[in-house]
Structures are given as structure tokens and as C-alpha cells.
Amino acid sequence: MRVALAGGGTAGHIEPALSLADALRRIDPDTQIVCLGTERGLETRLVPMRGYDLGLIPAVPLPRKLTPKLLQVPGKLANAISAAGDRLDEIQADVLVGFGGYVATPGYLAARRRRLPIVVHEANPLPGLANRLGARLTPHVFTGHPHTEIRNGRYVGIPLRRQISTLDRLAMGDKARAHFGLRSDLPTLLIFGGSQGAQAVNEAAFQAQPAFTAAGVQVLHVVGPKNAEEPEDRTVDGVPYVAVPYVDRMDIAYAAADMAMCRSGAMTCAELTAVGLPGCFVPLPIGNGEQRLNAEPVVEAGGGLIVDNAELSAQWIAEHLIPVLTDTDRVVAMSEAAASMGRRDADMELAREVMAIARGERQSEMPAVPDSDDEDGAYLDDGKDAR
């Protein structure tokens, strides 16, 4: 079987695609896979690092305002569609699976021209423009959020790395804490803000260190590589506070923690619930509010807290977060609630569906060409990072 994956630009698009690729190979090691991407996205590093072929196509970002650059879009898009078609022809693809972003639309349109089955996966509760178009070209649409409203959508969850989806936090906890130089007898907070860190989260956490120390709460703080070059041990009075630029193995970081304070991208929420780790979510205060929508079902189920970016402060942490962390029974209850919202098998479920669609075992009646409405032009970068 030959599968093309289109999900470039950000980790939130790329990681689910690579997790699906891994699942397809587990089912059939002979599956041939190519990942469509551009020279400007993280896929140039992540895809080869995971052992998959990268088929490059031109990037076609869509200007968000009426500018002369809009006149360049049709020609650039035509070139991108042609390049995507060449990549599909090279491997004689049986199916295209898109995850959104500026790579997906040329892939969808090239596959449509070749009458290839198209599969769409939308991770966010608010669908991106590219996937809204893709959903008009296929009945095979899957979502990572239970409340996503998109044509033909069916909830399966977000494909996750096996290191995450198979993690036993409790069994690994002591070793994980020792790995980071943490104590085994103190409540532990993991703080991170995405691949580059989050300034508001970092500042509030550092300012709250005296409160953490006084309460006996130890901290593993991933500050982001742009904010530090080397790990820093900020331990005071025997209560560890370990700041590191980045963590290669987030599964170990999750295993070390009793709770996380973090942004609420789709991937982050999916990973925390999969491993049963409660979150104190600080939604990114930009976009259409999708990060808050990601976190709300988890919080409503009892698996976390939520605080607006503008309200996060050392005082808020001392008054609202630390009392939770020092209440063992509440942390246990929140862990169970978070786990009840998690999906550990989305990678395999989506892989089985993709294989069935590629083999023609699912109805693939091609819808009519989209009408001329606002979604006709939705063929470029949706600008959203599901991470």
C-alpha cells in the first residue's frame, strides 16, 4: 500500500501525521509512505528524523488582508498543486491523508484531480480553512476533538506517539523524577509552553518559586530553547526547581509529574488526557479561542484547571494551583478524570480506516465540486498550530 500524508508547517500538523505513519507501518511494514511538505516547515527536520521520505512542494501562504500579494496566489497555488501531483505520481499513491496547514490544500486538490481517495483529519475544535475545503471533497473526515463541527466528521482522537500512548506514569514515576534530579517524596509540577516556551507562563512560574518552596512543591520547568542554553538548578531549601531549555522525551517528563501547567493546544490536551495527567491550562490568547475550546471539556470533566493568560500570576498560582497540588486526594481524582477523556488508540483506529479506504472497502462517492462560497478560497495556510 502506498500512502501520501499532507501535514506540514507546525508540529501540531506533523506529529499526528507521523504517528499515523508509524501505525500504518506496524500494521503492514511494507507500506510505502511519503510526507508532503515545504522547505519552510518543521517537517524538513522531523520527517527524515523519523525515517520517512519527504516530498517537497512550494509553500503558498494566503495573505490575511487585501494586498497586491493576493494576485500572486492563483499562480503559486497552481504550481503547488502540480508539484503535489508529481509527488503522488512518483509513489503511485493509493490514498492521500491530510492534516491541515498550507501543505494540505495542494495535496487535496492534486488528489481530487487524480480521483484518489482523500482522508481528512482535523485536530482542532474549530476546523482550519484547508480542512474545511478538504471535507467538501471526501466523505472520510475524522476529528481529534469530540465537538468539532466539520462536514462528515467522526471523532477518533489525535494520533499520538507510542511513547506517549503506552506510557504508564505511575510505574515510571520514581525513575522519571530521578532522571531530572527531582525528589520522590514531593508533589511535582511540570511547566512547559510549547516547543519555544511561553513568556507569560515562564515569568509567573519564576515569580511563584518562593510559594512553591514554602509549600514543598518541586518544579520541572521547560523554559524553551530560546530562553536558556543550559539546564539550571534553582533549588532552594531542599525543594528542587529544575529549569531546562527543552525535553526530548516528554513521556519521561509526564511520568515525573503530578500536574502540568501549560498551554492548551490540541496535541497537548490529547497527550495529557492520554496519560492521565491533570493540567492547569493557560490558553494562548490569540486566534479564535481554539485553545480554550481544547481545554474546556477536560476541565468540565474535572481533569484540570483553566486560567486566562492575563490573569496568570504568582499570586494566582499560590491561591489556586498550589492548594490543588498539595491535596493528594484531589490530584488522584483529577488524574482519573483526565484519563477518562483520553484516547490512546487513535493512531491505530485511523490507520485501519485509511487502509480500508485505500482498498476500496469504504464508500468513497465523490461529492460535487464546492460551490462558490467562502470556502472555495480556503486553500492555503490556516495558520493554526495544534500543538
C-alpha angles and dihedrals in degrees: 000000000000119000131184118202122200114192114117139147106051135037089246089065099034103046096057089048092052092046088054089049090053091050092049090053091049090055094043117008090196093063109127113220135186123181117211114221146139135245092251100058136082088253090084087070105026100046099053090041088060092048101253132128117254119212109199123217130172117275114240111190117187117230110236093213135051101270135143087260088076088071089064095054102084094052093045091047091051090053092049092049090050092050092047089050090052090054091050091049093048093063095028089235120216094198141005120220117194128195100183134257130099093310096056102066098057087046093051093048094045090050091048091055089053093044090237118159111262126209122191126199117189115190100185131075088231107053118231120240095252093054092045086060092043091053088059090058101051143029090220104091124147130184136209094207124060094224101045111134109213132133113278091356120168122185116239103144128240120304108245135195112268090237086066103034094051097041118132100200097186095049092048098039103101094044091047093053092048089051090062096038094254129143122252095219102058132078109258131215121196114205123192137148106199129281094320100032128246120261098209092048092046094049095047092048095050091047090051095054094103089055092048090050094048091050094045094243115147121210137212104194121189100197099180129257093265090059101049139013100200137028115269126207107213095171115156126189092351094303107120121230108177118186118192131177094230144339122230093193109049089173089068091047091051091049091053094054138081092193140000132223108203150121117287107236116156094256093048093051091046093051096046093050092044091057095036096243115151116230136212096208123207104185117217104255097226137076123033097321094267093141091060089048089053092055102039098078090050092049092045089053090054096254099119154348129259130209130175116247091241092053097048111110141139088264092053090050091050094047102039113016105038094053088057094048092051093050104084096188092052093048090052091050092048091049091055091047092050091049090052088063096048130104115204098172103052092111094058095040092052091044092054090049093049091051092049091049092048090051091051094248092128125062108260103180106168113237121226118275108278117268120247099270135119092292095060090078094044094103104113143064111328088199096222127132110204091194 
